[in-house]
Coordinates of C-alpha atoms in Angstrom, one line a residue:
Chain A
X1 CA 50.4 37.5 -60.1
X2 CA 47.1 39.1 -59.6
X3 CA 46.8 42.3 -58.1
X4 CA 43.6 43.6 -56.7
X5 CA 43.3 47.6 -56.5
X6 CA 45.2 49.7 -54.2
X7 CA 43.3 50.4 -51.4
X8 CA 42.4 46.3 -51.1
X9 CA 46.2 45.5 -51.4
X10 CA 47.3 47.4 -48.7
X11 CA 45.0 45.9 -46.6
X12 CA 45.8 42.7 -47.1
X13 CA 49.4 43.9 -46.5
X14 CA 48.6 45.2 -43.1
X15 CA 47.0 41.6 -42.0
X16 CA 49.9 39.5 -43.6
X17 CA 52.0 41.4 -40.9
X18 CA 50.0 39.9 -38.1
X19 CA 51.3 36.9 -36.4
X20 CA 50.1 33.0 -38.2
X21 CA 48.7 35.2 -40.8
X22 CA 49.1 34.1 -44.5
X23 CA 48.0 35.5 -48.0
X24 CA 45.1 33.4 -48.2
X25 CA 43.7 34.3 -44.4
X26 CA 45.0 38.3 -45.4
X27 CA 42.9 38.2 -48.5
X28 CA 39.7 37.1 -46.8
X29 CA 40.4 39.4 -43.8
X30 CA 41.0 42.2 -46.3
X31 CA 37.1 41.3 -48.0
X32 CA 35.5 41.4 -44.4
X33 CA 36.6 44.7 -43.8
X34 CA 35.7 45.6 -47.1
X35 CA 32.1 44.4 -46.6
X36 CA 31.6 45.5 -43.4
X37 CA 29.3 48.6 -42.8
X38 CA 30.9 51.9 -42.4
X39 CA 30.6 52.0 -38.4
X40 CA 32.2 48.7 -37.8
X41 CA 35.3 49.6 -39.9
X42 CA 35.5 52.6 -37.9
X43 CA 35.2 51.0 -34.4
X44 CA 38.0 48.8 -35.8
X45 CA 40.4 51.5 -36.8
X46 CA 40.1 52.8 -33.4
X47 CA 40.5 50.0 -31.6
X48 CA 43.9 49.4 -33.2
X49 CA 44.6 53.6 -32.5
X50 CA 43.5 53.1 -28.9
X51 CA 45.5 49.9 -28.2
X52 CA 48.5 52.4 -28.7
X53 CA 46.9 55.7 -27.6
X54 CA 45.2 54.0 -24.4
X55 CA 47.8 51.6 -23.1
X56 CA 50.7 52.4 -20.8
X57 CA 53.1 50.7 -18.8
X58 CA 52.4 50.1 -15.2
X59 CA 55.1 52.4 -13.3
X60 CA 55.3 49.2 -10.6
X61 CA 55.4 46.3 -12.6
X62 CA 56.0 46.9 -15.9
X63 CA 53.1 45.2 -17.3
X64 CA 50.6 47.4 -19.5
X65 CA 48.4 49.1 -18.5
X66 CA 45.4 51.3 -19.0
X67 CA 46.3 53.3 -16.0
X68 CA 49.6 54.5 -14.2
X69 CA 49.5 51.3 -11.7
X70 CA 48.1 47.9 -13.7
X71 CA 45.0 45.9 -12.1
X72 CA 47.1 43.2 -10.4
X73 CA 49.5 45.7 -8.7
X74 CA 46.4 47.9 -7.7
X75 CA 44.4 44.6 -6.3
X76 CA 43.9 44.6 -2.4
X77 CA 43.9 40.9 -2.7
X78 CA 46.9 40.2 -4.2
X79 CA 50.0 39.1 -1.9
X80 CA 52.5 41.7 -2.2
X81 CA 55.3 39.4 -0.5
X82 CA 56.2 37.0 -3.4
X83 CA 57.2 38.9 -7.0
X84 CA 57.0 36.4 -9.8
X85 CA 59.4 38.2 -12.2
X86 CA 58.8 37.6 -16.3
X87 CA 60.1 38.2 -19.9
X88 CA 57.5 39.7 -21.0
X89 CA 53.5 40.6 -20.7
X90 CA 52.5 37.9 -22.4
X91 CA 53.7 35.7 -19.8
X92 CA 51.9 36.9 -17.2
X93 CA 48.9 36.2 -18.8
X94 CA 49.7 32.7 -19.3
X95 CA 50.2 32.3 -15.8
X96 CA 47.3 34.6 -14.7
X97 CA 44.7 31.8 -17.0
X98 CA 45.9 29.3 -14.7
X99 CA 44.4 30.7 -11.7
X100 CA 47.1 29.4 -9.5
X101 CA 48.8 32.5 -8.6
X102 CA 48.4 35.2 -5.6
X103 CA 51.1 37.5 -5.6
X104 CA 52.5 40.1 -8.1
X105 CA 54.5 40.4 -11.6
X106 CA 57.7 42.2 -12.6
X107 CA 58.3 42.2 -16.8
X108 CA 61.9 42.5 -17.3
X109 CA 61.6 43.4 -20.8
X110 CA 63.8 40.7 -22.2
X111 CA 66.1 38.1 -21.0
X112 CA 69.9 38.3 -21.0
X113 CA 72.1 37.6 -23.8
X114 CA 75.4 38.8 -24.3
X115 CA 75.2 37.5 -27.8
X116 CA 72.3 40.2 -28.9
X117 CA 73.9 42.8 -27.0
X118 CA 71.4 42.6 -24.6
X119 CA 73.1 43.2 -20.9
X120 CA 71.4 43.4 -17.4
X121 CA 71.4 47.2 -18.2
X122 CA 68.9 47.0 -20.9
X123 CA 66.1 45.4 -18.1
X124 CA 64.0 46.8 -15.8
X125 CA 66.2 45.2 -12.8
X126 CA 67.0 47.8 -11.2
X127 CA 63.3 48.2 -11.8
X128 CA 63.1 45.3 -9.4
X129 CA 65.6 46.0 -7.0
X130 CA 64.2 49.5 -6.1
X131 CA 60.5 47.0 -5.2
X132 CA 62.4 45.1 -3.0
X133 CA 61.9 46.2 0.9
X134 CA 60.8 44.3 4.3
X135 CA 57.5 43.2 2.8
X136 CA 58.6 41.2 0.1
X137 CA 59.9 37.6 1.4
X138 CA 60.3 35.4 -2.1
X139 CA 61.3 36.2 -6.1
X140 CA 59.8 33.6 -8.6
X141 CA 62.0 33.8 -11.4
X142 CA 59.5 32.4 -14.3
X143 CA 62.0 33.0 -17.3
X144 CA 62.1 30.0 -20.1
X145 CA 64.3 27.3 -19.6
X146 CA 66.5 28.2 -22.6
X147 CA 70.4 29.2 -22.2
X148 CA 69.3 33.4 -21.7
X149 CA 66.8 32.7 -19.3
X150 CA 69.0 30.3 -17.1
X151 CA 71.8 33.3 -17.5
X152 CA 69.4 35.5 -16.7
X153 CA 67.4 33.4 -13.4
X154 CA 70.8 33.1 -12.0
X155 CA 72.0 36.4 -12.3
X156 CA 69.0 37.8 -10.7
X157 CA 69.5 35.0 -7.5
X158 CA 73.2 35.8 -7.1
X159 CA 71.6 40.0 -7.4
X160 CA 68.8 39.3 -4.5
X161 CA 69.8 36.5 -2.6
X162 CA 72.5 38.7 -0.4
X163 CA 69.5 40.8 0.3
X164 CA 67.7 38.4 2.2
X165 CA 65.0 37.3 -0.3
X166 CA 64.0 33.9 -1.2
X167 CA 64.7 33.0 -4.8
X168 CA 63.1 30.4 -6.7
X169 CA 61.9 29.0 -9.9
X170 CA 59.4 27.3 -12.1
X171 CA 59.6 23.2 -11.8
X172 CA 60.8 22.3 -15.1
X173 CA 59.2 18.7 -16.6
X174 CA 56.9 16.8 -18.7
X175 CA 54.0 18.7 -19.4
X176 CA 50.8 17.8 -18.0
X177 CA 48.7 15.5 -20.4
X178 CA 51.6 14.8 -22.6
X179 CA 52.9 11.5 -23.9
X180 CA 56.4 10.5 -22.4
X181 CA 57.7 9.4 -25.8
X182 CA 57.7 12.7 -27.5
X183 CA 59.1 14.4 -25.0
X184 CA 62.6 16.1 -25.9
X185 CA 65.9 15.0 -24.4
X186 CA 66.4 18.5 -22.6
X187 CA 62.8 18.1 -21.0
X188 CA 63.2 14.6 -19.8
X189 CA 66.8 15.4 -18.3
X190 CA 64.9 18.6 -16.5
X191 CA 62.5 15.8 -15.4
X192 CA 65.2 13.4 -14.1
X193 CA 66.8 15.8 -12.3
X194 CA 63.6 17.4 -10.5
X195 CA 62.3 14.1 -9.6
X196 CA 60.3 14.0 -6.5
X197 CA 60.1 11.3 -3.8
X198 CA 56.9 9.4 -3.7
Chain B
X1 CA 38.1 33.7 -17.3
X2 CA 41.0 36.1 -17.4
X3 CA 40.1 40.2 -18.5
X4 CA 42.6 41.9 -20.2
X5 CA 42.4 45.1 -19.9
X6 CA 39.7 46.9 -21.8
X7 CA 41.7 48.3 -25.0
X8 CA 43.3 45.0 -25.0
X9 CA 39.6 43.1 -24.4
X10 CA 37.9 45.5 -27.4
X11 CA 40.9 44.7 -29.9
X12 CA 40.5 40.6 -29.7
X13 CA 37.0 41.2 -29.6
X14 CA 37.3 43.1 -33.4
X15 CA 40.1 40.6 -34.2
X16 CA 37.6 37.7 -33.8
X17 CA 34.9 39.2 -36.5
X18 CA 37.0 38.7 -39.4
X19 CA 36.6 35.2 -40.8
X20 CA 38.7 32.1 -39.3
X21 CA 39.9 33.9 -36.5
X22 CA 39.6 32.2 -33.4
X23 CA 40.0 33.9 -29.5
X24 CA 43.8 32.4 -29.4
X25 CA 44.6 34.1 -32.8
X26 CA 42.5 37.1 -32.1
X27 CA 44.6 37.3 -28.5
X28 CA 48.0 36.7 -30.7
X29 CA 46.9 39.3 -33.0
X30 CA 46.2 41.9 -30.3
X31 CA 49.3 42.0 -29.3
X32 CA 51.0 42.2 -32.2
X33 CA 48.9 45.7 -32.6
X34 CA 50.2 46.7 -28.9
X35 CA 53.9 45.6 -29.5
X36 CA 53.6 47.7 -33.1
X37 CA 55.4 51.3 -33.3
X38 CA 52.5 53.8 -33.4
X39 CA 53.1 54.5 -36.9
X40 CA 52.7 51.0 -37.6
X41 CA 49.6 50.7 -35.9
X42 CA 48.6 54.2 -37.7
X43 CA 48.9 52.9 -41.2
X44 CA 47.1 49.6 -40.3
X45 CA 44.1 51.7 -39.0
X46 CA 44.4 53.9 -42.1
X47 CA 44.7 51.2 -44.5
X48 CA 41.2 50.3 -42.8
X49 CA 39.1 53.5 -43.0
X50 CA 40.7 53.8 -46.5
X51 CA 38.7 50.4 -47.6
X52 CA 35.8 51.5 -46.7
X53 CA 36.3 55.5 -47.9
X54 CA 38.3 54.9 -51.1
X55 CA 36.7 51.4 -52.3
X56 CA 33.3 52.3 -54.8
X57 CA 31.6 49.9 -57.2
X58 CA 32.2 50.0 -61.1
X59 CA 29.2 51.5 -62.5
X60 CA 29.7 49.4 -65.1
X61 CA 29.7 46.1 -64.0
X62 CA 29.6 46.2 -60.2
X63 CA 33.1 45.1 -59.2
X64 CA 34.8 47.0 -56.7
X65 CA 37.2 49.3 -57.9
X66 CA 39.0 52.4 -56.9
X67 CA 37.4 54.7 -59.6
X68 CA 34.3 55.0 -61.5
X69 CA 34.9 52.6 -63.7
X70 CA 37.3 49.1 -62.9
X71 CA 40.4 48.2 -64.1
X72 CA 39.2 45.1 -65.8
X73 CA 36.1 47.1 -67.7
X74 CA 38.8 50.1 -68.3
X75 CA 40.9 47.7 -69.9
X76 CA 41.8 48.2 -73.5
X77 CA 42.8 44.4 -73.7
X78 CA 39.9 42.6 -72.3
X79 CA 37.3 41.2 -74.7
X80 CA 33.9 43.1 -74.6
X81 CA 32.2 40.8 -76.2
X82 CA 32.3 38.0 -73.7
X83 CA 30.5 39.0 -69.8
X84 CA 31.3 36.2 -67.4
X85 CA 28.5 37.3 -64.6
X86 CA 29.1 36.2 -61.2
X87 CA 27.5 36.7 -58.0
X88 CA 30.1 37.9 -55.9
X89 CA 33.2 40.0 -56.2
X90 CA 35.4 37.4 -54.8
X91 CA 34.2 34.7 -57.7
X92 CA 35.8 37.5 -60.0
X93 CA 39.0 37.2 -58.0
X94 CA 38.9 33.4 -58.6
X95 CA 38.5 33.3 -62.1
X96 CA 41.0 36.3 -62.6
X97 CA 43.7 33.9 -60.6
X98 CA 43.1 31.0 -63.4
X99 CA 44.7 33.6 -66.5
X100 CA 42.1 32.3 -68.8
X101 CA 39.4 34.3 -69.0
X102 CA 40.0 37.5 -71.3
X103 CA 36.6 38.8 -71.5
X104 CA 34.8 41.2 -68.8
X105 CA 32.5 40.5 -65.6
X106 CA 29.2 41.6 -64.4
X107 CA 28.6 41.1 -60.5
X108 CA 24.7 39.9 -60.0
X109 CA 25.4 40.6 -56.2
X110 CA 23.4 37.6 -55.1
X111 CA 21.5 34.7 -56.7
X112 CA 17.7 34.3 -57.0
X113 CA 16.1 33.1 -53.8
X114 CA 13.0 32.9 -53.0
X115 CA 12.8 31.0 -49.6
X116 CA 15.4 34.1 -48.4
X117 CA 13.3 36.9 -50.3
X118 CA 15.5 37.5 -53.1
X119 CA 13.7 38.2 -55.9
X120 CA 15.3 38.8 -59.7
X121 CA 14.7 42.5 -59.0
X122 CA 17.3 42.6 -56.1
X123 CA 19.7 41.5 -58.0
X124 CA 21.6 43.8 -60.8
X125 CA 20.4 41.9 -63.5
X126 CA 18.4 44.9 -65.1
X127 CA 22.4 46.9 -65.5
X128 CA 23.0 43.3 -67.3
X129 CA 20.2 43.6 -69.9
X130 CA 20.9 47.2 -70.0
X131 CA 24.8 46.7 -70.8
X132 CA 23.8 43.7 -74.0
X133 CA 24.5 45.3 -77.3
X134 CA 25.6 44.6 -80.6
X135 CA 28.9 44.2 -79.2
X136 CA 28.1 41.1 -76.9
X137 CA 28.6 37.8 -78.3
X138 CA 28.6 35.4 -75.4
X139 CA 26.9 36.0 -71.5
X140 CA 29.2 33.1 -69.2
X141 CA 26.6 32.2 -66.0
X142 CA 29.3 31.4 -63.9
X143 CA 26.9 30.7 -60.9
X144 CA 27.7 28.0 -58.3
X145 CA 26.1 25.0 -59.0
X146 CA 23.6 24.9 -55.8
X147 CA 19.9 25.7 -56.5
X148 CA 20.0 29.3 -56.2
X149 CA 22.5 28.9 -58.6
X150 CA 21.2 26.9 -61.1
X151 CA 17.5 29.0 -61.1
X152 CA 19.4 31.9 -60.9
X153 CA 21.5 30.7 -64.0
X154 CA 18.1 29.8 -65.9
X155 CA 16.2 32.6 -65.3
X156 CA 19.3 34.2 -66.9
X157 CA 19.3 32.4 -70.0
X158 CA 15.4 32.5 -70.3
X159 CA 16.1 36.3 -70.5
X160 CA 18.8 36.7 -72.6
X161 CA 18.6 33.5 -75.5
X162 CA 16.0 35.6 -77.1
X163 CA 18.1 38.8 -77.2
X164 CA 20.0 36.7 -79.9
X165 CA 23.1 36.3 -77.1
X166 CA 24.4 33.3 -76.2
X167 CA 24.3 31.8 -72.8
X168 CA 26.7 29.4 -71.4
X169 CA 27.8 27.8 -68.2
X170 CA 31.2 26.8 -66.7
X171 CA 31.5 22.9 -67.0
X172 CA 30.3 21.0 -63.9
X173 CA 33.0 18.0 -63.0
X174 CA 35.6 16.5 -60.8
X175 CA 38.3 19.1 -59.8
X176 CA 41.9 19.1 -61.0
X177 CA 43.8 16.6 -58.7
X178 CA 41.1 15.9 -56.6
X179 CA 41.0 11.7 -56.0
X180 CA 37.1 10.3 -57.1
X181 CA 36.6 8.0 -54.3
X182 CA 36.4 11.2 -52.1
X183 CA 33.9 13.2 -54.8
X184 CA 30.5 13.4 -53.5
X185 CA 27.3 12.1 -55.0
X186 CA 26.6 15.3 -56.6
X187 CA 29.8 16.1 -58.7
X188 CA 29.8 12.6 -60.1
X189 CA 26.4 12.9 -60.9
X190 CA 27.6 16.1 -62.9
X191 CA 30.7 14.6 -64.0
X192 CA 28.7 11.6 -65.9
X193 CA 26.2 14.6 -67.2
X194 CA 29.1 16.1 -69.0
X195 CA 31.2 13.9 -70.2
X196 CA 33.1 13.9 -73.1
X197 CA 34.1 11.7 -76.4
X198 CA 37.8 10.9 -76.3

């Protein structure tokens, strides 16, 4: 195998490490940098430091964060009654694109699953629990529909429930714009079963 | 459209400079930096600087290389009397991959252009003349074959034939495994050019 020198290789390392990157993609990545001006590499390097040194976690919600409370937890106009509780960061902005959405998050860190070793403990529920007062009328549990995040939906209903607070899910079904024939068993059961009245 | 927040926002934003990376990779990527340990995220950044602070070019023959001089010129076991010149780093990395080639490269770091400004003196074909000796047997013009390439390749061989060198190119043709119903115009053009007697 061809080896290019040391400083290039190590590059190329640090890209492969990056999510849907492969050796080919690294390689060229590795080049850019290496043909970029001095000042650009160096406004890249820092981005990369400041993504750790800048970003926090939002003390309300979890989320990051580039202060102590995140944007959506310090908006005025968002409705502070409904809590749409998430896995993880990324998932609120997948929900956030869609435009559809008023209220505010909670990132539990992780979905339950005895099999990892990963027990309510290990979540921010209590997290949660502590946000819970008169205002708040309804918990959106937006976990995936997979065996942990069922586990983990109902725990957190038979947890908040008791306390007077709506609990509710995501609809699960056919995605929009997709073909009914390659949809998985699992989605069309979800489908069958959530079936609405016309 | 959605903001991240700003550390987030000037990451994808350095993510989507490097070549092939679109905003949904560039977003992926981001948050692969943000989800890293900080040493992680440290030696990526450092790997970076490093490229552009350790990197120089061979004063030889123009390469990259970590030291004054490459590994491929440094070389004890690479033919001096062959220089396959090419007008980019990168081609050198190509040719390297095939394991052929056992002579030594000279980057031109260009081609001649005239409708773009680039003249023969931009280029760093006075180091070429300057490295021919008694030594040098054979120059390889391993230009593309576009029309920079070719008058780049000729005003090359114009300049050297009479130095008593001689000048080559790399065979113009169908590619290894490539079907000819899908060859352009062009390559079969250069194909029928050089065939050969079976």
């Amino acid at each position: 195998m061809f080896n290019f020198i040391e400083p290039v290789e190590k590059l190329i390392e640090q890209f492969r490490r990056l999510p849907g990157v492969g050796y080919k993609s690294a390689v060229r990545m590795a080049f850019a940098v290496v043909d970029m001006d001095k000042e650009k590499a160096e406004s890249f390097a820092t981005a990369i430091l400041d993504a750790k040194e800048k970003i926090t976690v939002c003390s309300i919600c979890k989320n990051i964060s580039d202060s102590d409370i995140c944007p959506i937890c310090a908006s005025e106009s968002r409705n502070k009654s409904v809590i749409c509780v998430v896995e993880d960061v990324k998932d609120i902005l997948a929900i956030e694109k869609a435009q559809e959405f008023r209220g505010v998050y909670h990132v539990l860190g992780g979905l339950i699953s005895p099999t990892d070793g990963v027990g309510p403990e290990k979540l921010n529920i209590k997290e949660l629990l502590a946000r819970i007062n008169e205002e708040v009328k309804e918990i959106i549990v937006a976990t995936t529909p997979s065996v942990e995040g069922e586990a983990t939906a109902l725990y957190l209903s038979r947890l908040i429930k008791p306390l007077g607070v709506s609990v509710s899910r995501l609809a699960y079904g056919i995605p929009a714009g997709a073909e009914l024939e390659y949809a998985d068993e699992m989605t069309i059961t979800r489908a069958l079963e959530g079936r609405l009245t016309l």
